[in-house]
PDB file of C-alpha atoms in Angstrom:
ATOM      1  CA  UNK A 282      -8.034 -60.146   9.900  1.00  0.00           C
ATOM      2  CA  UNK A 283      -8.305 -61.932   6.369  1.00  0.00           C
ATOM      3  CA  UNK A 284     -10.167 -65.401   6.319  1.00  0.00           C
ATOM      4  CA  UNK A 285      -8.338 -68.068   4.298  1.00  0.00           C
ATOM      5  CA  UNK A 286     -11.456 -67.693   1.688  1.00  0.00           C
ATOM      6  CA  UNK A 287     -10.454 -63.973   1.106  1.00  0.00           C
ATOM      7  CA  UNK A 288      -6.884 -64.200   0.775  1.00  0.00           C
ATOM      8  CA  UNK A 289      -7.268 -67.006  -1.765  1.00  0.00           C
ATOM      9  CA  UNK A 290      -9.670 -65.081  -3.749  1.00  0.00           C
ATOM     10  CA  UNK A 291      -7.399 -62.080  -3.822  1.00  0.00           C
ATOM     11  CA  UNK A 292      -3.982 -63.842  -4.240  1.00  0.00           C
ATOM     12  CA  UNK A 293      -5.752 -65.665  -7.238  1.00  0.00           C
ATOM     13  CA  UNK A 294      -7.399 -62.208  -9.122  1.00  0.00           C
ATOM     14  CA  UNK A 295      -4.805 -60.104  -7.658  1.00  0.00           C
ATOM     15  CA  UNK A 296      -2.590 -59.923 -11.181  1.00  0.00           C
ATOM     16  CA  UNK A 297      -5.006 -60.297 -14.043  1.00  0.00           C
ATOM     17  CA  UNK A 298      -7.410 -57.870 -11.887  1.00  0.00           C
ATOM     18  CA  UNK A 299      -4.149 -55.511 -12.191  1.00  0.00           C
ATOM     19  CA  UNK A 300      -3.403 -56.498 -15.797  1.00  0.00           C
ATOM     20  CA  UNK A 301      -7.146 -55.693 -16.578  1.00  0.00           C
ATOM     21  CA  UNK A 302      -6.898 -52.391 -14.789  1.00  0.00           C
ATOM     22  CA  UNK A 303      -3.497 -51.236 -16.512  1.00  0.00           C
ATOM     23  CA  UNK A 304      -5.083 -51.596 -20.269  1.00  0.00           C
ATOM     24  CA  UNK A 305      -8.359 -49.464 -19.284  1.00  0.00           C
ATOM     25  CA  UNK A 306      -6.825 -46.806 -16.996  1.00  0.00           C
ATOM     26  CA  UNK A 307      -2.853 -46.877 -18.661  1.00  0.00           C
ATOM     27  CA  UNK A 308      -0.689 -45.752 -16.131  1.00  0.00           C
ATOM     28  CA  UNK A 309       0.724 -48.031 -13.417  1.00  0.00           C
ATOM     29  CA  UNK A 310      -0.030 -45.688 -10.750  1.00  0.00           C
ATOM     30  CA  UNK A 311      -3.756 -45.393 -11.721  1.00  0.00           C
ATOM     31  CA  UNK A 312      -3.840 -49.429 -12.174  1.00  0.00           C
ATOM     32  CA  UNK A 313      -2.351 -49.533  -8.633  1.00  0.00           C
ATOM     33  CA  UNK A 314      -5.220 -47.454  -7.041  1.00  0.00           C
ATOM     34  CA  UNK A 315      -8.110 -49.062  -9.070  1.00  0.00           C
ATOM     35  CA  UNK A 316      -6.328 -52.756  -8.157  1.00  0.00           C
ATOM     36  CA  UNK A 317      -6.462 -51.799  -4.242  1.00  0.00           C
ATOM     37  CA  UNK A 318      -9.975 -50.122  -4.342  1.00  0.00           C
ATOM     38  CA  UNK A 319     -11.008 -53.337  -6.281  1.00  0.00           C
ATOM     39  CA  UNK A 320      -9.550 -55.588  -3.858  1.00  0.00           C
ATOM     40  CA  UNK A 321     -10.822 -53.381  -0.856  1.00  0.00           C
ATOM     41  CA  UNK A 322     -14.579 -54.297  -2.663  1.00  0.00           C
ATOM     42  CA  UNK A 323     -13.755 -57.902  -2.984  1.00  0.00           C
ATOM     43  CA  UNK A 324     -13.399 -58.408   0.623  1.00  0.00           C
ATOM     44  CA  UNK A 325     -16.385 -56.204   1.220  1.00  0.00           C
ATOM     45  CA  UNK A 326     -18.497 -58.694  -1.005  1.00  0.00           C
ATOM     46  CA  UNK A 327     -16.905 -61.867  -1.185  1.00  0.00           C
ATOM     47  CA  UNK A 328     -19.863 -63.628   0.959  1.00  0.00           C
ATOM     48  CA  UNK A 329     -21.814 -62.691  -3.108  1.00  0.00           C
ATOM     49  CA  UNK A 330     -19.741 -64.603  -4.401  1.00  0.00           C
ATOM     50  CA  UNK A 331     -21.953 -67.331  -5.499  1.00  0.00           C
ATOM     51  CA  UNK A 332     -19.488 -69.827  -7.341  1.00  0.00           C
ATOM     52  CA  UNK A 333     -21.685 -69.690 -10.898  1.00  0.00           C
ATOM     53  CA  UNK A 334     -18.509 -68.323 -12.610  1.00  0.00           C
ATOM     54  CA  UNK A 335     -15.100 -67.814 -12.310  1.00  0.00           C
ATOM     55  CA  UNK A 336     -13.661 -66.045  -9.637  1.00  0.00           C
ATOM     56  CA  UNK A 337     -11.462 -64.207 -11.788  1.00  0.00           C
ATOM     57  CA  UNK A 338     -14.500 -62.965 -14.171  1.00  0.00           C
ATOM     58  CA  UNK A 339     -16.455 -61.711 -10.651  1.00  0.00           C
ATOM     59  CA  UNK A 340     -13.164 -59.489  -9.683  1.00  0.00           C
ATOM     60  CA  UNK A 341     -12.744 -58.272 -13.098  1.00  0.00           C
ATOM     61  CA  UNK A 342     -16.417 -57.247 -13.454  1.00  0.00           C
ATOM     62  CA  UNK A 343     -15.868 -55.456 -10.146  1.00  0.00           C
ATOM     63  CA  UNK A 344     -12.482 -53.818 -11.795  1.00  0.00           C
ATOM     64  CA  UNK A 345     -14.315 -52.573 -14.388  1.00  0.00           C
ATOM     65  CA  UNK A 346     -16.795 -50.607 -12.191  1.00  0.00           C
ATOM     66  CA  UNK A 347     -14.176 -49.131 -10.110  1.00  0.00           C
ATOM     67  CA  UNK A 348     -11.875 -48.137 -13.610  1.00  0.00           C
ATOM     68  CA  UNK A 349     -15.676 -46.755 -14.880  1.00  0.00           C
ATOM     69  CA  UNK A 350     -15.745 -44.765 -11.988  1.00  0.00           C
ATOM     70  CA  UNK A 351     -12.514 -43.890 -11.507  1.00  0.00           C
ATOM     71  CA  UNK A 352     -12.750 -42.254 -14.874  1.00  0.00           C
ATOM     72  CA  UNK A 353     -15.730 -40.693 -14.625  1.00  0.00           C
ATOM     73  CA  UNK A 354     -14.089 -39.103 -11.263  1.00  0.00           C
ATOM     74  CA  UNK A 355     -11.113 -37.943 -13.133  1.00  0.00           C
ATOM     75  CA  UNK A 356     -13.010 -36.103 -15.975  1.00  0.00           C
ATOM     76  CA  UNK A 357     -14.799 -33.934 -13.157  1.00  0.00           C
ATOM     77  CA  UNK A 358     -11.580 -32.730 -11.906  1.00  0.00           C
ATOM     78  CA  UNK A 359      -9.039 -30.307 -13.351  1.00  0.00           C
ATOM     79  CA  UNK A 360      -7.616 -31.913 -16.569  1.00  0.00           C
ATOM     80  CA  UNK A 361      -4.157 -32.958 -15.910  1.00  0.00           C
ATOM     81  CA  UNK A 362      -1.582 -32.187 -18.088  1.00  0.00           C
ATOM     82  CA  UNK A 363      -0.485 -34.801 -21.188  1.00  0.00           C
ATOM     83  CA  UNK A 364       2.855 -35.452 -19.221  1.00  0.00           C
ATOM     84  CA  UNK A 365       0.687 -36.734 -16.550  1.00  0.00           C
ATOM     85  CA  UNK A 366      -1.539 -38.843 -18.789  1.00  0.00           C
ATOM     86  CA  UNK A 367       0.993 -40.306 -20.350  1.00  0.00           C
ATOM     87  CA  UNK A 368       2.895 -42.562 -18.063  1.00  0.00           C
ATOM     88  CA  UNK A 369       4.943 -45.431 -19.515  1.00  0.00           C
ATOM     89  CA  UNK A 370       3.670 -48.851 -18.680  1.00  0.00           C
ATOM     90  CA  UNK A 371       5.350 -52.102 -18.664  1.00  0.00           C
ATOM     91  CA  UNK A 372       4.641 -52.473 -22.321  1.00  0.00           C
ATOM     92  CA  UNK A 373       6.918 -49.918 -23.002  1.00  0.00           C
ATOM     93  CA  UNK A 374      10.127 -51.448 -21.888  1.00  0.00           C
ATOM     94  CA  UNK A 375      10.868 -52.805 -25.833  1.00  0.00           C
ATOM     95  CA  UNK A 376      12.498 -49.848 -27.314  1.00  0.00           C
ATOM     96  CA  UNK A 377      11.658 -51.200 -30.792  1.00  0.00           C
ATOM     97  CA  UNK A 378       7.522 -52.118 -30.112  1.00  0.00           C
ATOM     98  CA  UNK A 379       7.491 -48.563 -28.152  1.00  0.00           C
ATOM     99  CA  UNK A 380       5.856 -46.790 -31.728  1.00  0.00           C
ATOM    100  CA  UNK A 381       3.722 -49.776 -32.366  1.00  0.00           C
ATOM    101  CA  UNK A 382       2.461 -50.157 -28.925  1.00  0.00           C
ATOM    102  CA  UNK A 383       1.442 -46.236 -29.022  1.00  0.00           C
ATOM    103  CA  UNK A 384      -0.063 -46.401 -31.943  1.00  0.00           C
ATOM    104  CA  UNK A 385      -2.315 -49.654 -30.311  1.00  0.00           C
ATOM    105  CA  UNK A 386      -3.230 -47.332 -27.379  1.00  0.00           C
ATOM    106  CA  UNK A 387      -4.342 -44.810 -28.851  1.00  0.00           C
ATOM    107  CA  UNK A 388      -6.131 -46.765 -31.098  1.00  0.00           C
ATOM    108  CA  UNK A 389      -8.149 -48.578 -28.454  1.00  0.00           C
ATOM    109  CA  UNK A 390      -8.653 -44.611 -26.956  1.00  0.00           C
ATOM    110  CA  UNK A 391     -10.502 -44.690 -30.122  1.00  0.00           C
ATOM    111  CA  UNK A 392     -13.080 -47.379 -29.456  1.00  0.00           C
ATOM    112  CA  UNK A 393     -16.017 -46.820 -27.550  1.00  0.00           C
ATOM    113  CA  UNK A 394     -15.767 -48.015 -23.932  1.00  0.00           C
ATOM    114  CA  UNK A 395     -18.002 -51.119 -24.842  1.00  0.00           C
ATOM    115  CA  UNK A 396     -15.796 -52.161 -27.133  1.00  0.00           C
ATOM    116  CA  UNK A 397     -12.158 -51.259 -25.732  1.00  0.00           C
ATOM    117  CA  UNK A 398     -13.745 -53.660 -22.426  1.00  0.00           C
ATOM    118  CA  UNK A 399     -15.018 -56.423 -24.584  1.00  0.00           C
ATOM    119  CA  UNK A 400     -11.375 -56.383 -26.728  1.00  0.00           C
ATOM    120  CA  UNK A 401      -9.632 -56.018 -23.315  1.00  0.00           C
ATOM    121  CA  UNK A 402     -11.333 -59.232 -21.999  1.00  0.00           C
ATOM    122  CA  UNK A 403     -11.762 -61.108 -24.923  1.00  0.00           C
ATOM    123  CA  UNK A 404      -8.048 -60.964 -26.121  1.00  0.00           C
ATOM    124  CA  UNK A 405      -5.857 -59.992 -23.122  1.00  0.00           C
ATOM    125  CA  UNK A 406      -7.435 -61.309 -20.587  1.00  0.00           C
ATOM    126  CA  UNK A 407      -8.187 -64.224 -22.741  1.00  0.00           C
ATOM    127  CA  UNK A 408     -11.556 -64.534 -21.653  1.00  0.00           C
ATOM    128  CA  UNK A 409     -13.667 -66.758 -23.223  1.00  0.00           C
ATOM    129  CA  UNK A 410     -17.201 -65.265 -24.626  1.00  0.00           C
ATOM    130  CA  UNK A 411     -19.691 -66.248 -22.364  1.00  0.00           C
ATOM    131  CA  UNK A 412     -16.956 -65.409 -19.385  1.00  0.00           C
ATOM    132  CA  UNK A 413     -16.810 -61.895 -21.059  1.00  0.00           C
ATOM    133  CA  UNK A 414     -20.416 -61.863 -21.337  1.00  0.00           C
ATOM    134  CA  UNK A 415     -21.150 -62.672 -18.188  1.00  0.00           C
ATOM    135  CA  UNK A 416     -18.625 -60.148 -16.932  1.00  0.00           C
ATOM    136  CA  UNK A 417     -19.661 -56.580 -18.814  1.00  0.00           C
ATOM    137  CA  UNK A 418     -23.648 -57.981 -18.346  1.00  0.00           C
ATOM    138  CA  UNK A 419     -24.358 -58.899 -22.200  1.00  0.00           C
ATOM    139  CA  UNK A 420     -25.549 -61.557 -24.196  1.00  0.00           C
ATOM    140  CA  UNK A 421     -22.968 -63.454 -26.072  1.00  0.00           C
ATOM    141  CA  UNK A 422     -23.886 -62.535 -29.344  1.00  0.00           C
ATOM    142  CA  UNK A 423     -23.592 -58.581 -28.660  1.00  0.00           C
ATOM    143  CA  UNK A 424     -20.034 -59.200 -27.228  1.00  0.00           C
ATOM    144  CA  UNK A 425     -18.953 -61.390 -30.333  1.00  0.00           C
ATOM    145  CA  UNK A 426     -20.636 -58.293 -32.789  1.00  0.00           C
ATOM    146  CA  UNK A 427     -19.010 -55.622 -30.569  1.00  0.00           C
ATOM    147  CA  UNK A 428     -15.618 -57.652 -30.600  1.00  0.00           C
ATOM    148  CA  UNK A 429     -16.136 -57.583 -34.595  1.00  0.00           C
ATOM    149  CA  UNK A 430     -17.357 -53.883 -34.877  1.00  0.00           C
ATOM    150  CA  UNK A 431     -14.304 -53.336 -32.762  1.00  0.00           C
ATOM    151  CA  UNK A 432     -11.278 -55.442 -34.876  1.00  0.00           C
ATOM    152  CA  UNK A 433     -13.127 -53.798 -37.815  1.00  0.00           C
ATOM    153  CA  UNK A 434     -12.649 -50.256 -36.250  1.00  0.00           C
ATOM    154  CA  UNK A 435      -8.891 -50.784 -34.856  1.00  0.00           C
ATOM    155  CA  UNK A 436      -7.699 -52.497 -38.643  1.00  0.00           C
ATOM    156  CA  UNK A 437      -9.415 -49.309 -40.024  1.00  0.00           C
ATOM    157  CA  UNK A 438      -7.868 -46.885 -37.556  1.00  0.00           C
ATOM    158  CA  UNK A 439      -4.285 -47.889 -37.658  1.00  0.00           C
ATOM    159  CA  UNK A 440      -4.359 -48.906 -41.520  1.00  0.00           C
ATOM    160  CA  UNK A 441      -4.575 -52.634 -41.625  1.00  0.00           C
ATOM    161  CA  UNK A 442      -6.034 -54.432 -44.582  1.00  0.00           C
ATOM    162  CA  UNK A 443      -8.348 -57.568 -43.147  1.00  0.00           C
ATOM    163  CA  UNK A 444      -7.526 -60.642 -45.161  1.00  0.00           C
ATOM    164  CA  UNK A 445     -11.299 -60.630 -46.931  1.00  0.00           C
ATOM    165  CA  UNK A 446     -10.066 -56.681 -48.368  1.00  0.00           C
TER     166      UNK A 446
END
């Protein structure tokens, strides 16, 4: 049975740990199984928790190992097919963003994975940059260069002039 302590930690990461695993894994049912292995890990550690940060930034850091491995799993195994991989997502449900939105995925498919994470916290989760830092294990100045490198890259890759061009 769930102490009080747990539930409240899960009921509070429960959606952005969800949100957070939708943009790295993209596919609702592979956000589903990296949400419940994530919140399968929070109740095995929650006595860690130590308070220093934000409960939400602990879950999410434990998100991203379980997406990490979750990939790392999947590229052992048989390639699925591109039907497969390419399951619509909430995001999709705007027939006239659907193009855009694609074109945004596979974009960020682009980016290295230090940079699609640090992008991921930084502007959807709306983390601020010593949360993400403290999250992916960096200083702040390497996320605020990656998050750079990274605008930089995406403008580049789907044709965007910056302002400074």
């Amino acid at each position: 049975m769930l102490g009080d302590e747990v539930r409240t930690i899960l009921d509070e990461v429960q959606d952005p740990v969800y949100r957070f695993c939708l943009l790295q894994l993209g596919s609702e049912d592979r956000a589903r199984e990296a949400t419940q292995e994530t919140a399968l890990r929070i109740i095995q550690k929650h006595r860690q928790f130590k308070g220093t940060s934000k409960v939400t930034s602990w879950a999410i850091g434990i998100a991203l190992n379980v997406c990490r491995e979750l990939r790392r799993r999947e590229s052992t195994e048989i390639a699925l097919s591109k039907e497969n991989m390419d399951q619509t997502s909430p995001l999709d449900s705007q027939p006239d963003q659907n193009e855009e939105i694609d074109q945004l995925k596979q974009a960020m498919q682009q980016l290295t994975e230090r940079q699609r994470d640090t992008l991921i916290l930084r502007y959807f989760e709306e983390m601020s940059v010593s949360e993400t830092a403290e999250t992916l294990q960096m200083a702040e100045g390497t996320v605020k260069a990656t998050t750079s490198q990274a605008i930089k890259l995406l403008r580049r890759i789907i044709g965007i002039r910056s302002e400074s061009s």
